[in-house]
Each structure stands twice: as C-alpha cells, then as structure tokens.
Amino acid sequence: MTETDALYDVRERTENPAHASVDDVITLVLDRARKPREDHHNAHFDEAMAAVVGQYSEDAVRTVIHRVLVEDYPFRTATVNLDMRNFDGVRIGTTAVWTLRELNAR
C-alpha cells in the first residue's frame, strides 16, 4: 500500500460510489447501539457502542468515526479534545472498521 492509497474503503476517501459512506457506517453503528443484536456473533460490538454512547454521546461517537475513516486519525488519537478515554477511541474505531467492511461486502 502506498502513501496515497486509501486505508479504508470509505466513499469519502476512495470516491468510489460502490463503497459505503461514512454516514452509512455511523448510522448503522448508532442504530445497533440503540438496539443491540441478540444472539449474533458480533453482538459485543453493539453492546460496546451502547456503553460508549451512554457514557459520552452520539455526537462524540460520530466525530471519532469520521476522524478514523475519513481523516486517517489513529484510533487512540481520534478522541483528542472530546473528553474521552483513548481506549474508547479504539473500541469505536474497531467497530467502525468492522461495520465498514460489512457494508462494503454487501
């Protein structure tokens, strides 16, 4: 991968209309945080996001996801100036990347 290659196949970075947009990722992450899936092998992501949204806010989660997927922030650094633990940035970033992969695989 070269320096100019997109790290994440998100529409805002690749300009490929076949890729999911960051808004699609944010919407799905927040929807699942509101209503976590039951008996799903990735339900732990939903539960983690429910806890993070409950502790901080949907706006904070939205900001971290945008920073990670579009602005190329490292997960831990994406929490800067949000009064959020770095570890929660890792949780949000990991969930966002998994969600993006899921959306792009559809």
JSON list of C-alpha atoms in Angstrom, two decimals:
[
{"chain": "A", "resi": 1, "resn": "MET", "atom": "CA", "xyz": [0.00, 0.00, 0.00]},
{"chain": "A", "resi": 2, "resn": "THR", "atom": "CA", "xyz": [1.42, 3.36, -0.94]},
{"chain": "A", "resi": 3, "resn": "GLU", "atom": "CA", "xyz": [1.03, 6.59, 0.98]},
{"chain": "A", "resi": 4, "resn": "THR", "atom": "CA", "xyz": [-1.72, 7.74, -1.40]},
{"chain": "A", "resi": 5, "resn": "ASP", "atom": "CA", "xyz": [-3.80, 4.55, -1.14]},
{"chain": "A", "resi": 6, "resn": "ALA", "atom": "CA", "xyz": [-6.93, 4.76, 0.95]},
{"chain": "A", "resi": 7, "resn": "LEU", "atom": "CA", "xyz": [-6.55, 2.99, 4.27]},
{"chain": "A", "resi": 8, "resn": "TYR", "atom": "CA", "xyz": [-10.29, 2.36, 4.49]},
{"chain": "A", "resi": 9, "resn": "ASP", "atom": "CA", "xyz": [-12.61, 1.81, 1.55]},
{"chain": "A", "resi": 10, "resn": "VAL", "atom": "CA", "xyz": [-15.00, 4.56, 2.56]},
{"chain": "A", "resi": 11, "resn": "ARG", "atom": "CA", "xyz": [-16.59, 6.58, -0.24]},
{"chain": "A", "resi": 12, "resn": "GLU", "atom": "CA", "xyz": [-15.27, 9.91, 1.03]},
{"chain": "A", "resi": 13, "resn": "ARG", "atom": "CA", "xyz": [-11.68, 8.64, 0.67]},
{"chain": "A", "resi": 14, "resn": "THR", "atom": "CA", "xyz": [-11.94, 6.50, -2.46]},
{"chain": "A", "resi": 15, "resn": "GLU", "atom": "CA", "xyz": [-14.57, 8.48, -4.41]},
{"chain": "A", "resi": 16, "resn": "ASN", "atom": "CA", "xyz": [-15.95, 5.09, -5.41]},
{"chain": "A", "resi": 17, "resn": "PRO", "atom": "CA", "xyz": [-19.78, 5.14, -5.28]},
{"chain": "A", "resi": 18, "resn": "ALA", "atom": "CA", "xyz": [-19.79, 1.39, -4.64]},
{"chain": "A", "resi": 19, "resn": "HIS", "atom": "CA", "xyz": [-18.16, 1.94, -1.25]},
{"chain": "A", "resi": 20, "resn": "ALA", "atom": "CA", "xyz": [-20.19, 2.72, 1.84]},
{"chain": "A", "resi": 21, "resn": "SER", "atom": "CA", "xyz": [-20.15, 6.32, 3.02]},
{"chain": "A", "resi": 22, "resn": "VAL", "atom": "CA", "xyz": [-19.05, 7.35, 6.47]},
{"chain": "A", "resi": 23, "resn": "ASP", "atom": "CA", "xyz": [-22.67, 8.37, 7.13]},
{"chain": "A", "resi": 24, "resn": "ASP", "atom": "CA", "xyz": [-23.79, 4.79, 6.34]},
{"chain": "A", "resi": 25, "resn": "VAL", "atom": "CA", "xyz": [-21.28, 3.46, 8.87]},
{"chain": "A", "resi": 26, "resn": "ILE", "atom": "CA", "xyz": [-22.27, 5.99, 11.53]},
{"chain": "A", "resi": 27, "resn": "THR", "atom": "CA", "xyz": [-25.97, 5.30, 11.04]},
{"chain": "A", "resi": 28, "resn": "LEU", "atom": "CA", "xyz": [-25.54, 1.53, 11.35]},
{"chain": "A", "resi": 29, "resn": "VAL", "atom": "CA", "xyz": [-23.22, 1.76, 14.38]},
{"chain": "A", "resi": 30, "resn": "LEU", "atom": "CA", "xyz": [-25.62, 4.09, 16.21]},
{"chain": "A", "resi": 31, "resn": "ASP", "atom": "CA", "xyz": [-28.72, 2.06, 15.24]},
{"chain": "A", "resi": 32, "resn": "ARG", "atom": "CA", "xyz": [-27.10, -1.07, 16.61]},
{"chain": "A", "resi": 33, "resn": "ALA", "atom": "CA", "xyz": [-26.04, 0.77, 19.75]},
{"chain": "A", "resi": 34, "resn": "ARG", "atom": "CA", "xyz": [-29.68, 1.75, 20.32]},
{"chain": "A", "resi": 35, "resn": "LYS", "atom": "CA", "xyz": [-30.89, -1.80, 19.69]},
{"chain": "A", "resi": 36, "resn": "PRO", "atom": "CA", "xyz": [-28.08, -4.34, 20.06]},
{"chain": "A", "resi": 37, "resn": "ARG", "atom": "CA", "xyz": [-28.49, -7.55, 18.11]},
{"chain": "A", "resi": 38, "resn": "GLU", "atom": "CA", "xyz": [-29.22, -10.64, 20.15]},
{"chain": "A", "resi": 39, "resn": "ASP", "atom": "CA", "xyz": [-27.52, -13.98, 19.59]},
{"chain": "A", "resi": 40, "resn": "HIS", "atom": "CA", "xyz": [-25.22, -12.56, 16.90]},
{"chain": "A", "resi": 41, "resn": "HIS", "atom": "CA", "xyz": [-21.51, -13.37, 16.83]},
{"chain": "A", "resi": 42, "resn": "ASN", "atom": "CA", "xyz": [-20.70, -9.63, 16.68]},
{"chain": "A", "resi": 43, "resn": "ALA", "atom": "CA", "xyz": [-23.21, -8.51, 19.31]},
{"chain": "A", "resi": 44, "resn": "HIS", "atom": "CA", "xyz": [-20.29, -7.48, 21.54]},
{"chain": "A", "resi": 45, "resn": "PHE", "atom": "CA", "xyz": [-19.63, -4.56, 19.15]},
{"chain": "A", "resi": 46, "resn": "ASP", "atom": "CA", "xyz": [-23.22, -3.36, 19.58]},
{"chain": "A", "resi": 47, "resn": "GLU", "atom": "CA", "xyz": [-23.01, -3.63, 23.36]},
{"chain": "A", "resi": 48, "resn": "ALA", "atom": "CA", "xyz": [-19.68, -1.79, 23.45]},
{"chain": "A", "resi": 49, "resn": "MET", "atom": "CA", "xyz": [-21.12, 1.06, 21.35]},
{"chain": "A", "resi": 50, "resn": "ALA", "atom": "CA", "xyz": [-24.22, 1.24, 23.54]},
{"chain": "A", "resi": 51, "resn": "ALA", "atom": "CA", "xyz": [-21.95, 1.71, 26.55]},
{"chain": "A", "resi": 52, "resn": "VAL", "atom": "CA", "xyz": [-19.78, 4.32, 24.79]},
{"chain": "A", "resi": 53, "resn": "VAL", "atom": "CA", "xyz": [-22.79, 6.30, 23.53]},
{"chain": "A", "resi": 54, "resn": "GLY", "atom": "CA", "xyz": [-24.29, 6.15, 27.01]},
{"chain": "A", "resi": 55, "resn": "GLN", "atom": "CA", "xyz": [-21.09, 7.45, 28.58]},
{"chain": "A", "resi": 56, "resn": "TYR", "atom": "CA", "xyz": [-20.32, 10.16, 26.04]},
{"chain": "A", "resi": 57, "resn": "SER", "atom": "CA", "xyz": [-22.79, 10.99, 23.25]},
{"chain": "A", "resi": 58, "resn": "GLU", "atom": "CA", "xyz": [-23.78, 10.09, 19.72]},
{"chain": "A", "resi": 59, "resn": "ASP", "atom": "CA", "xyz": [-22.02, 13.25, 18.51]},
{"chain": "A", "resi": 60, "resn": "ALA", "atom": "CA", "xyz": [-18.73, 12.16, 20.09]},
{"chain": "A", "resi": 61, "resn": "VAL", "atom": "CA", "xyz": [-19.00, 8.70, 18.51]},
{"chain": "A", "resi": 62, "resn": "ARG", "atom": "CA", "xyz": [-19.86, 10.28, 15.16]},
{"chain": "A", "resi": 63, "resn": "THR", "atom": "CA", "xyz": [-16.79, 12.52, 15.39]},
{"chain": "A", "resi": 64, "resn": "VAL", "atom": "CA", "xyz": [-14.45, 9.64, 16.21]},
{"chain": "A", "resi": 65, "resn": "ILE", "atom": "CA", "xyz": [-15.78, 7.51, 13.34]},
{"chain": "A", "resi": 66, "resn": "HIS", "atom": "CA", "xyz": [-15.35, 10.37, 10.87]},
{"chain": "A", "resi": 67, "resn": "ARG", "atom": "CA", "xyz": [-11.83, 11.08, 12.11]},
{"chain": "A", "resi": 68, "resn": "VAL", "atom": "CA", "xyz": [-10.83, 7.42, 11.81]},
{"chain": "A", "resi": 69, "resn": "LEU", "atom": "CA", "xyz": [-12.40, 6.54, 8.47]},
{"chain": "A", "resi": 70, "resn": "VAL", "atom": "CA", "xyz": [-12.06, 9.81, 6.57]},
{"chain": "A", "resi": 71, "resn": "GLU", "atom": "CA", "xyz": [-9.38, 11.91, 8.23]},
{"chain": "A", "resi": 72, "resn": "ASP", "atom": "CA", "xyz": [-6.99, 8.98, 8.87]},
{"chain": "A", "resi": 73, "resn": "TYR", "atom": "CA", "xyz": [-6.61, 9.57, 12.62]},
{"chain": "A", "resi": 74, "resn": "PRO", "atom": "CA", "xyz": [-5.24, 6.63, 14.62]},
{"chain": "A", "resi": 75, "resn": "PHE", "atom": "CA", "xyz": [-7.96, 5.15, 16.85]},
{"chain": "A", "resi": 76, "resn": "ARG", "atom": "CA", "xyz": [-6.46, 6.44, 20.09]},
{"chain": "A", "resi": 77, "resn": "THR", "atom": "CA", "xyz": [-5.77, 9.93, 18.73]},
{"chain": "A", "resi": 78, "resn": "ALA", "atom": "CA", "xyz": [-9.31, 10.27, 17.32]},
{"chain": "A", "resi": 79, "resn": "THR", "atom": "CA", "xyz": [-10.55, 11.08, 20.82]},
{"chain": "A", "resi": 80, "resn": "VAL", "atom": "CA", "xyz": [-8.50, 14.28, 21.16]},
{"chain": "A", "resi": 81, "resn": "ASN", "atom": "CA", "xyz": [-10.48, 17.23, 22.56]},
{"chain": "A", "resi": 82, "resn": "LEU", "atom": "CA", "xyz": [-13.55, 15.05, 23.14]},
{"chain": "A", "resi": 83, "resn": "ASP", "atom": "CA", "xyz": [-13.02, 14.39, 26.87]},
{"chain": "A", "resi": 84, "resn": "MET", "atom": "CA", "xyz": [-12.98, 10.69, 26.07]},
{"chain": "A", "resi": 85, "resn": "ARG", "atom": "CA", "xyz": [-10.65, 7.88, 27.08]},
{"chain": "A", "resi": 86, "resn": "ASN", "atom": "CA", "xyz": [-8.21, 6.74, 24.37]},
{"chain": "A", "resi": 87, "resn": "PHE", "atom": "CA", "xyz": [-9.36, 3.17, 24.92]},
{"chain": "A", "resi": 88, "resn": "ASP", "atom": "CA", "xyz": [-12.87, 4.14, 23.86]},
{"chain": "A", "resi": 89, "resn": "GLY", "atom": "CA", "xyz": [-11.43, 5.50, 20.62]},
{"chain": "A", "resi": 90, "resn": "VAL", "atom": "CA", "xyz": [-10.01, 2.04, 19.99]},
{"chain": "A", "resi": 91, "resn": "ARG", "atom": "CA", "xyz": [-13.42, 0.47, 20.66]},
{"chain": "A", "resi": 92, "resn": "ILE", "atom": "CA", "xyz": [-15.19, 2.93, 18.34]},
{"chain": "A", "resi": 93, "resn": "GLY", "atom": "CA", "xyz": [-12.57, 2.67, 15.60]},
{"chain": "A", "resi": 94, "resn": "THR", "atom": "CA", "xyz": [-12.59, -1.11, 15.66]},
{"chain": "A", "resi": 95, "resn": "THR", "atom": "CA", "xyz": [-16.38, -1.22, 15.47]},
{"chain": "A", "resi": 96, "resn": "ALA", "atom": "CA", "xyz": [-16.42, 1.34, 12.65]},
{"chain": "A", "resi": 97, "resn": "VAL", "atom": "CA", "xyz": [-13.92, -0.64, 10.57]},
{"chain": "A", "resi": 98, "resn": "TRP", "atom": "CA", "xyz": [-15.85, -3.89, 11.05]},
{"chain": "A", "resi": 99, "resn": "THR", "atom": "CA", "xyz": [-19.09, -2.13, 10.12]},
{"chain": "A", "resi": 100, "resn": "LEU", "atom": "CA", "xyz": [-17.50, -0.60, 7.03]},
{"chain": "A", "resi": 101, "resn": "ARG", "atom": "CA", "xyz": [-16.22, -3.99, 5.92]},
{"chain": "A", "resi": 102, "resn": "GLU", "atom": "CA", "xyz": [-19.68, -5.46, 6.44]},
{"chain": "A", "resi": 103, "resn": "LEU", "atom": "CA", "xyz": [-21.36, -2.71, 4.40]},
{"chain": "A", "resi": 104, "resn": "ASN", "atom": "CA", "xyz": [-18.83, -2.95, 1.57]},
{"chain": "A", "resi": 105, "resn": "ALA", "atom": "CA", "xyz": [-19.27, -6.74, 1.42]},
{"chain": "A", "resi": 106, "resn": "ARG", "atom": "CA", "xyz": [-22.99, -6.39, 0.74]}
]
